[in-house]
PDB file of C-alpha atoms and ligand atoms in Angstrom:
ATOM      1  CA  UNK A   1      97.823 103.689 100.501  1.00  0.00           C
ATOM      2  CA  UNK A   2     100.157 100.587 100.678  1.00  0.00           C
ATOM      3  CA  UNK A   3     103.450 102.055  99.512  1.00  0.00           C
ATOM      4  CA  UNK A   4     106.210 101.981 101.910  1.00  0.00           C
ATOM      5  CA  UNK A   5     108.125 105.309 102.218  1.00  0.00           C
ATOM      6  CA  UNK A   6     105.195 107.400 100.998  1.00  0.00           C
ATOM      7  CA  UNK A   7     104.042 110.043 103.312  1.00  0.00           C
ATOM      8  CA  UNK A   8     101.096 112.318 102.550  1.00  0.00           C
ATOM      9  CA  UNK A   9     100.149 115.310 104.742  1.00  0.00           C
ATOM     10  CA  UNK A  10      97.241 117.622 104.192  1.00  0.00           C
ATOM     11  CA  UNK A  11      97.308 121.257 105.160  1.00  0.00           C
ATOM     12  CA  UNK A  12     101.052 121.463 104.994  1.00  0.00           C
ATOM     13  CA  UNK A  13     100.731 125.135 103.918  1.00  0.00           C
ATOM     14  CA  UNK A  14      97.912 127.502 104.933  1.00  0.00           C
ATOM     15  CA  UNK A  15      95.637 129.182 102.316  1.00  0.00           C
ATOM     16  CA  UNK A  16      97.577 132.496 102.880  1.00  0.00           C
ATOM     17  CA  UNK A  17     100.885 130.705 102.264  1.00  0.00           C
ATOM     18  CA  UNK A  18      99.539 129.088  99.166  1.00  0.00           C
ATOM     19  CA  UNK A  19      98.565 132.485  97.756  1.00  0.00           C
ATOM     20  CA  UNK A  20     101.875 133.970  98.605  1.00  0.00           C
ATOM     21  CA  UNK A  21     103.817 130.996  97.049  1.00  0.00           C
ATOM     22  CA  UNK A  22     101.764 131.187  93.813  1.00  0.00           C
ATOM     23  CA  UNK A  23     102.293 134.918  93.704  1.00  0.00           C
ATOM     24  CA  UNK A  24     106.076 134.500  94.187  1.00  0.00           C
ATOM     25  CA  UNK A  25     106.285 131.713  91.570  1.00  0.00           C
ATOM     26  CA  UNK A  26     104.393 134.002  89.094  1.00  0.00           C
ATOM     27  CA  UNK A  27     107.003 136.687  89.490  1.00  0.00           C
ATOM     28  CA  UNK A  28     109.759 134.322  88.350  1.00  0.00           C
ATOM     29  CA  UNK A  29     110.559 133.425  84.732  1.00  0.00           C
ATOM     30  CA  UNK A  30     109.106 130.190  83.262  1.00  0.00           C
ATOM     31  CA  UNK A  31     111.081 127.821  81.170  1.00  0.00           C
ATOM     32  CA  UNK A  32     109.110 126.609  78.102  1.00  0.00           C
ATOM     33  CA  UNK A  33     111.315 123.928  76.564  1.00  0.00           C
ATOM     34  CA  UNK A  34     109.086 121.071  77.661  1.00  0.00           C
ATOM     35  CA  UNK A  35     105.298 120.546  77.312  1.00  0.00           C
ATOM     36  CA  UNK A  36     104.403 122.210  80.709  1.00  0.00           C
ATOM     37  CA  UNK A  37     105.977 125.326  81.984  1.00  0.00           C
ATOM     38  CA  UNK A  38     108.679 124.729  84.590  1.00  0.00           C
ATOM     39  CA  UNK A  39     111.064 126.685  86.794  1.00  0.00           C
ATOM     40  CA  UNK A  40     114.392 125.390  88.245  1.00  0.00           C
ATOM     41  CA  UNK A  41     116.184 126.611  91.186  1.00  0.00           C
ATOM     42  CA  UNK A  42     119.421 125.461  92.863  1.00  0.00           C
ATOM     43  CA  UNK A  43     120.451 123.221  89.886  1.00  0.00           C
ATOM     44  CA  UNK A  44     119.209 123.054  86.436  1.00  0.00           C
ATOM     45  CA  UNK A  45     117.815 119.563  85.635  1.00  0.00           C
ATOM     46  CA  UNK A  46     118.338 118.045  82.221  1.00  0.00           C
ATOM     47  CA  UNK A  47     115.128 116.205  81.094  1.00  0.00           C
ATOM     48  CA  UNK A  48     116.767 114.388  78.182  1.00  0.00           C
ATOM     49  CA  UNK A  49     119.832 113.224  80.135  1.00  0.00           C
ATOM     50  CA  UNK A  50     117.587 112.756  83.224  1.00  0.00           C
ATOM     51  CA  UNK A  51     120.471 114.211  85.239  1.00  0.00           C
ATOM     52  CA  UNK A  52     121.764 117.112  87.193  1.00  0.00           C
ATOM     53  CA  UNK A  53     125.427 117.814  88.077  1.00  0.00           C
ATOM     54  CA  UNK A  54     127.532 120.268  89.790  1.00  0.00           C
ATOM     55  CA  UNK A  55     128.201 122.295  86.569  1.00  0.00           C
ATOM     56  CA  UNK A  56     124.401 123.133  86.489  1.00  0.00           C
ATOM     57  CA  UNK A  57     124.484 125.126  89.779  1.00  0.00           C
ATOM     58  CA  UNK A  58     122.262 128.108  89.538  1.00  0.00           C
ATOM     59  CA  UNK A  59     122.643 129.425  93.175  1.00  0.00           C
ATOM     60  CA  UNK A  60     120.625 129.122  96.412  1.00  0.00           C
ATOM     61  CA  UNK A  61     116.964 128.373  96.628  1.00  0.00           C
ATOM     62  CA  UNK A  62     114.776 131.534  96.537  1.00  0.00           C
ATOM     63  CA  UNK A  63     113.861 133.554  99.639  1.00  0.00           C
ATOM     64  CA  UNK A  64     110.235 132.920  99.188  1.00  0.00           C
ATOM     65  CA  UNK A  65     110.773 129.098  99.436  1.00  0.00           C
ATOM     66  CA  UNK A  66     112.661 129.326 102.719  1.00  0.00           C
ATOM     67  CA  UNK A  67     109.534 128.949 104.955  1.00  0.00           C
ATOM     68  CA  UNK A  68     108.719 125.661 103.209  1.00  0.00           C
ATOM     69  CA  UNK A  69     112.317 124.623 103.378  1.00  0.00           C
ATOM     70  CA  UNK A  70     112.299 125.223 107.153  1.00  0.00           C
ATOM     71  CA  UNK A  71     109.011 123.334 107.721  1.00  0.00           C
ATOM     72  CA  UNK A  72     110.354 120.297 105.772  1.00  0.00           C
ATOM     73  CA  UNK A  73     113.413 120.249 108.160  1.00  0.00           C
ATOM     74  CA  UNK A  74     111.363 120.889 111.203  1.00  0.00           C
ATOM     75  CA  UNK A  75     109.013 117.982 110.201  1.00  0.00           C
ATOM     76  CA  UNK A  76     112.002 115.656 109.678  1.00  0.00           C
ATOM     77  CA  UNK A  77     110.786 115.119 106.043  1.00  0.00           C
ATOM     78  CA  UNK A  78     114.313 115.442 104.468  1.00  0.00           C
ATOM     79  CA  UNK A  79     117.635 114.250 105.885  1.00  0.00           C
ATOM     80  CA  UNK A  80     119.597 117.171 104.421  1.00  0.00           C
ATOM     81  CA  UNK A  81     118.505 120.743 103.366  1.00  0.00           C
ATOM     82  CA  UNK A  82     116.976 120.694  99.870  1.00  0.00           C
ATOM     83  CA  UNK A  83     119.222 122.327  97.284  1.00  0.00           C
ATOM     84  CA  UNK A  84     117.177 121.928  94.231  1.00  0.00           C
ATOM     85  CA  UNK A  85     113.502 123.016  93.390  1.00  0.00           C
ATOM     86  CA  UNK A  86     111.445 122.353  90.311  1.00  0.00           C
ATOM     87  CA  UNK A  87     108.228 124.295  90.049  1.00  0.00           C
ATOM     88  CA  UNK A  88     105.845 122.509  87.684  1.00  0.00           C
ATOM     89  CA  UNK A  89     102.706 124.145  86.214  1.00  0.00           C
ATOM     90  CA  UNK A  90      99.964 122.005  84.944  1.00  0.00           C
ATOM     91  CA  UNK A  91      97.107 123.512  83.058  1.00  0.00           C
ATOM     92  CA  UNK A  92      93.927 121.201  82.858  1.00  0.00           C
ATOM     93  CA  UNK A  93      94.791 118.416  80.447  1.00  0.00           C
ATOM     94  CA  UNK A  94      98.557 118.435  81.313  1.00  0.00           C
ATOM     95  CA  UNK A  95     100.316 115.822  83.328  1.00  0.00           C
ATOM     96  CA  UNK A  96     103.698 114.133  83.821  1.00  0.00           C
ATOM     97  CA  UNK A  97     104.648 110.742  82.490  1.00  0.00           C
ATOM     98  CA  UNK A  98     105.489 107.690  84.615  1.00  0.00           C
ATOM     99  CA  UNK A  99     108.955 107.923  86.124  1.00  0.00           C
ATOM    100  CA  UNK A 100     111.218 107.163  88.960  1.00  0.00           C
ATOM    101  CA  UNK A 101     113.038 110.343  90.017  1.00  0.00           C
ATOM    102  CA  UNK A 102     116.609 110.447  88.618  1.00  0.00           C
ATOM    103  CA  UNK A 103     119.374 108.734  90.564  1.00  0.00           C
ATOM    104  CA  UNK A 104     121.274 112.125  90.845  1.00  0.00           C
ATOM    105  CA  UNK A 105     118.498 113.199  93.249  1.00  0.00           C
ATOM    106  CA  UNK A 106     118.805 112.322  96.865  1.00  0.00           C
ATOM    107  CA  UNK A 107     116.792 109.931  98.943  1.00  0.00           C
ATOM    108  CA  UNK A 108     113.759 112.005  99.638  1.00  0.00           C
ATOM    109  CA  UNK A 109     111.441 113.887  97.107  1.00  0.00           C
ATOM    110  CA  UNK A 110     108.996 116.431  98.660  1.00  0.00           C
ATOM    111  CA  UNK A 111     106.244 117.872  96.661  1.00  0.00           C
ATOM    112  CA  UNK A 112     103.877 120.539  97.731  1.00  0.00           C
ATOM    113  CA  UNK A 113     100.638 121.014  95.736  1.00  0.00           C
ATOM    114  CA  UNK A 114      99.211 124.384  95.061  1.00  0.00           C
ATOM    115  CA  UNK A 115      96.114 125.758  93.306  1.00  0.00           C
ATOM    116  CA  UNK A 116      94.093 122.660  92.325  1.00  0.00           C
ATOM    117  CA  UNK A 117      93.993 118.974  93.250  1.00  0.00           C
ATOM    118  CA  UNK A 118      94.870 116.154  91.059  1.00  0.00           C
ATOM    119  CA  UNK A 119      95.220 112.396  91.126  1.00  0.00           C
ATOM    120  CA  UNK A 120      98.673 110.869  91.065  1.00  0.00           C
ATOM    121  CA  UNK A 121      99.112 107.294  89.925  1.00  0.00           C
ATOM    122  CA  UNK A 122     101.758 104.897  91.158  1.00  0.00           C
ATOM    123  CA  UNK A 123     103.053 101.741  89.538  1.00  0.00           C
ATOM    124  CA  UNK A 124     105.428  99.358  91.171  1.00  0.00           C
ATOM    125  CA  UNK A 125     108.638  98.961  88.998  1.00  0.00           C
ATOM    126  CA  UNK A 126     109.157  95.247  89.565  1.00  0.00           C
ATOM    127  CA  UNK A 127     105.671  94.092  90.545  1.00  0.00           C
ATOM    128  CA  UNK A 128     101.977  94.361  89.912  1.00  0.00           C
ATOM    129  CA  UNK A 129     101.318  97.035  92.555  1.00  0.00           C
ATOM    130  CA  UNK A 130      99.058 100.004  91.399  1.00  0.00           C
ATOM    131  CA  UNK A 131      97.830 102.726  93.492  1.00  0.00           C
ATOM    132  CA  UNK A 132      96.200 106.228  93.001  1.00  0.00           C
ATOM    133  CA  UNK A 133      96.368 109.046  95.545  1.00  0.00           C
ATOM    134  CA  UNK A 134      94.438 112.454  95.548  1.00  0.00           C
ATOM    135  CA  UNK A 135      96.893 115.365  95.995  1.00  0.00           C
ATOM    136  CA  UNK A 136      94.966 118.058  97.719  1.00  0.00           C
ATOM    137  CA  UNK A 137      95.776 121.693  97.345  1.00  0.00           C
ATOM    138  CA  UNK A 138      98.278 122.735 100.115  1.00  0.00           C
ATOM    139  CA  UNK A 139      99.214 119.101 100.845  1.00  0.00           C
ATOM    140  CA  UNK A 140     102.799 117.603 101.007  1.00  0.00           C
ATOM    141  CA  UNK A 141     103.775 114.324  99.372  1.00  0.00           C
ATOM    142  CA  UNK A 142     107.104 112.797 100.492  1.00  0.00           C
ATOM    143  CA  UNK A 143     108.623 109.858  98.569  1.00  0.00           C
ATOM    144  CA  UNK A 144     111.447 107.935 100.202  1.00  0.00           C
ATOM    145  CA  UNK A 145     112.604 104.332 100.264  1.00  0.00           C
ATOM    146  CA  UNK A 146     110.562 102.056  98.095  1.00  0.00           C
ATOM    147  CA  UNK A 147     108.232 104.829  97.204  1.00  0.00           C
ATOM    148  CA  UNK A 148     111.139 106.895  95.837  1.00  0.00           C
ATOM    149  CA  UNK A 149     113.076 104.049  94.192  1.00  0.00           C
ATOM    150  CA  UNK A 150     110.664 101.160  93.642  1.00  0.00           C
ATOM    151  CA  UNK A 151     107.593 102.916  92.249  1.00  0.00           C
ATOM    152  CA  UNK A 152     106.973 105.085  89.280  1.00  0.00           C
ATOM    153  CA  UNK A 153     104.671 108.123  89.816  1.00  0.00           C
ATOM    154  CA  UNK A 154     102.649 109.891  87.113  1.00  0.00           C
ATOM    155  CA  UNK A 155      99.823 112.452  86.628  1.00  0.00           C
ATOM    156  CA  UNK A 156      97.678 111.563  83.803  1.00  0.00           C
ATOM    157  CA  UNK A 157      96.965 113.948  81.098  1.00  0.00           C
ATOM    158  CA  UNK A 158      93.290 114.657  81.501  1.00  0.00           C
ATOM    159  CA  UNK A 159      91.150 117.611  82.261  1.00  0.00           C
ATOM    160  CA  UNK A 160      89.317 116.134  85.315  1.00  0.00           C
ATOM    161  CA  UNK A 161      89.876 113.469  88.024  1.00  0.00           C
ATOM    162  CA  UNK A 162      87.527 111.042  89.782  1.00  0.00           C
ATOM    163  CA  UNK A 163      87.681 112.145  93.405  1.00  0.00           C
ATOM    164  CA  UNK A 164      85.272 110.814  95.987  1.00  0.00           C
ATOM    165  CA  UNK A 165      82.989 109.208  93.336  1.00  0.00           C
ATOM    166  CA  UNK A 166      82.578 112.376  91.129  1.00  0.00           C
ATOM    167  CA  UNK A 167      84.480 113.946  88.281  1.00  0.00           C
ATOM    168  CA  UNK A 168      86.341 117.030  89.519  1.00  0.00           C
ATOM    169  CA  UNK A 169      87.417 119.428  86.802  1.00  0.00           C
ATOM    170  CA  UNK A 170      91.193 120.332  87.113  1.00  0.00           C
ATOM    171  CA  UNK A 171      92.159 123.940  87.500  1.00  0.00           C
ATOM    172  CA  UNK A 172      95.695 125.229  87.198  1.00  0.00           C
ATOM    173  CA  UNK A 173      97.948 123.256  89.555  1.00  0.00           C
ATOM    174  CA  UNK A 174     101.414 124.324  90.551  1.00  0.00           C
ATOM    175  CA  UNK A 175     103.808 121.906  92.495  1.00  0.00           C
ATOM    176  CA  UNK A 176     106.998 122.781  94.250  1.00  0.00           C
ATOM    177  CA  UNK A 177     109.234 119.734  94.344  1.00  0.00           C
ATOM    178  CA  UNK A 178     112.236 119.946  96.711  1.00  0.00           C
ATOM    179  CA  UNK A 179     115.183 117.645  96.343  1.00  0.00           C
ATOM    180  CA  UNK A 180     118.825 117.338  97.330  1.00  0.00           C
ATOM    181  CA  UNK A 181     121.406 116.669  94.547  1.00  0.00           C
ATOM    182  CA  UNK A 182     124.059 114.161  94.695  1.00  0.00           C
ATOM    183  CA  UNK A 183     127.062 115.964  93.030  1.00  0.00           C
ATOM    184  CA  UNK A 184     129.928 113.423  93.423  1.00  0.00           C
TER     185      UNK A 184
HETATM  186  O1  AKG B   1     103.881 117.654  90.259  1.00  0.00           O
HETATM  187  C1  AKG B   1     104.090 116.928  91.058  1.00  0.00           C
HETATM  188  O2  AKG B   1     103.568 116.669  92.194  1.00  0.00           O
HETATM  189  C2  AKG B   1     105.217 115.859  90.845  1.00  0.00           C
HETATM  190  C3  AKG B   1     106.311 116.367  89.988  1.00  0.00           C
HETATM  191  C4  AKG B   1     107.313 115.229  89.526  1.00  0.00           C
HETATM  192  O3  AKG B   1     106.979 114.147  89.569  1.00  0.00           O
HETATM  193  C5  AKG B   1     108.582 115.707  89.116  1.00  0.00           C
HETATM  194  O4  AKG B   1     108.947 116.741  88.986  1.00  0.00           O
HETATM  195  O5  AKG B   1     109.396 114.704  88.897  1.00  0.00           O
END
């Protein structure tokens, strides 16, 4: 993977933690105003405006997310403590369009994958670079520097992924994406 600023770590959470996190997420209310179900914590994110601001403050991140927050800090994955969390749920066939994360988010974007693997595609914004990366269950993906600002990332809308030379059907995948918000 030749993308500067991209860090990928397998087994970032244990199987027991994965189960606890999925159970915690499923106790929360889902937002259904976009194609996939999402949850927002810390600050509400506006998909159309692609922004988040101080008036959208919802409160602290939930207690169930704190062990992950601490592990991100202990691993030096984020400069500051994350104050925004988006939970994305992808049923087989669902994905997310190619995008660079909004400028109102800080310099590191940390996503934990739960439930099922998928392939994430990367495309260089101002160049020909194209890469794909399998995001395993329980892994952590960190985007910073060029990976955060100079590459788009996307999850194709399809029901299976080619992983290790074979088609792997997707199951339900839930991601927890931790960010900091730039409020000024
Ligand atoms: O589901 C993921 O791993 C990535 C989510 C994402 O790209 C986003 O919320 O902007």
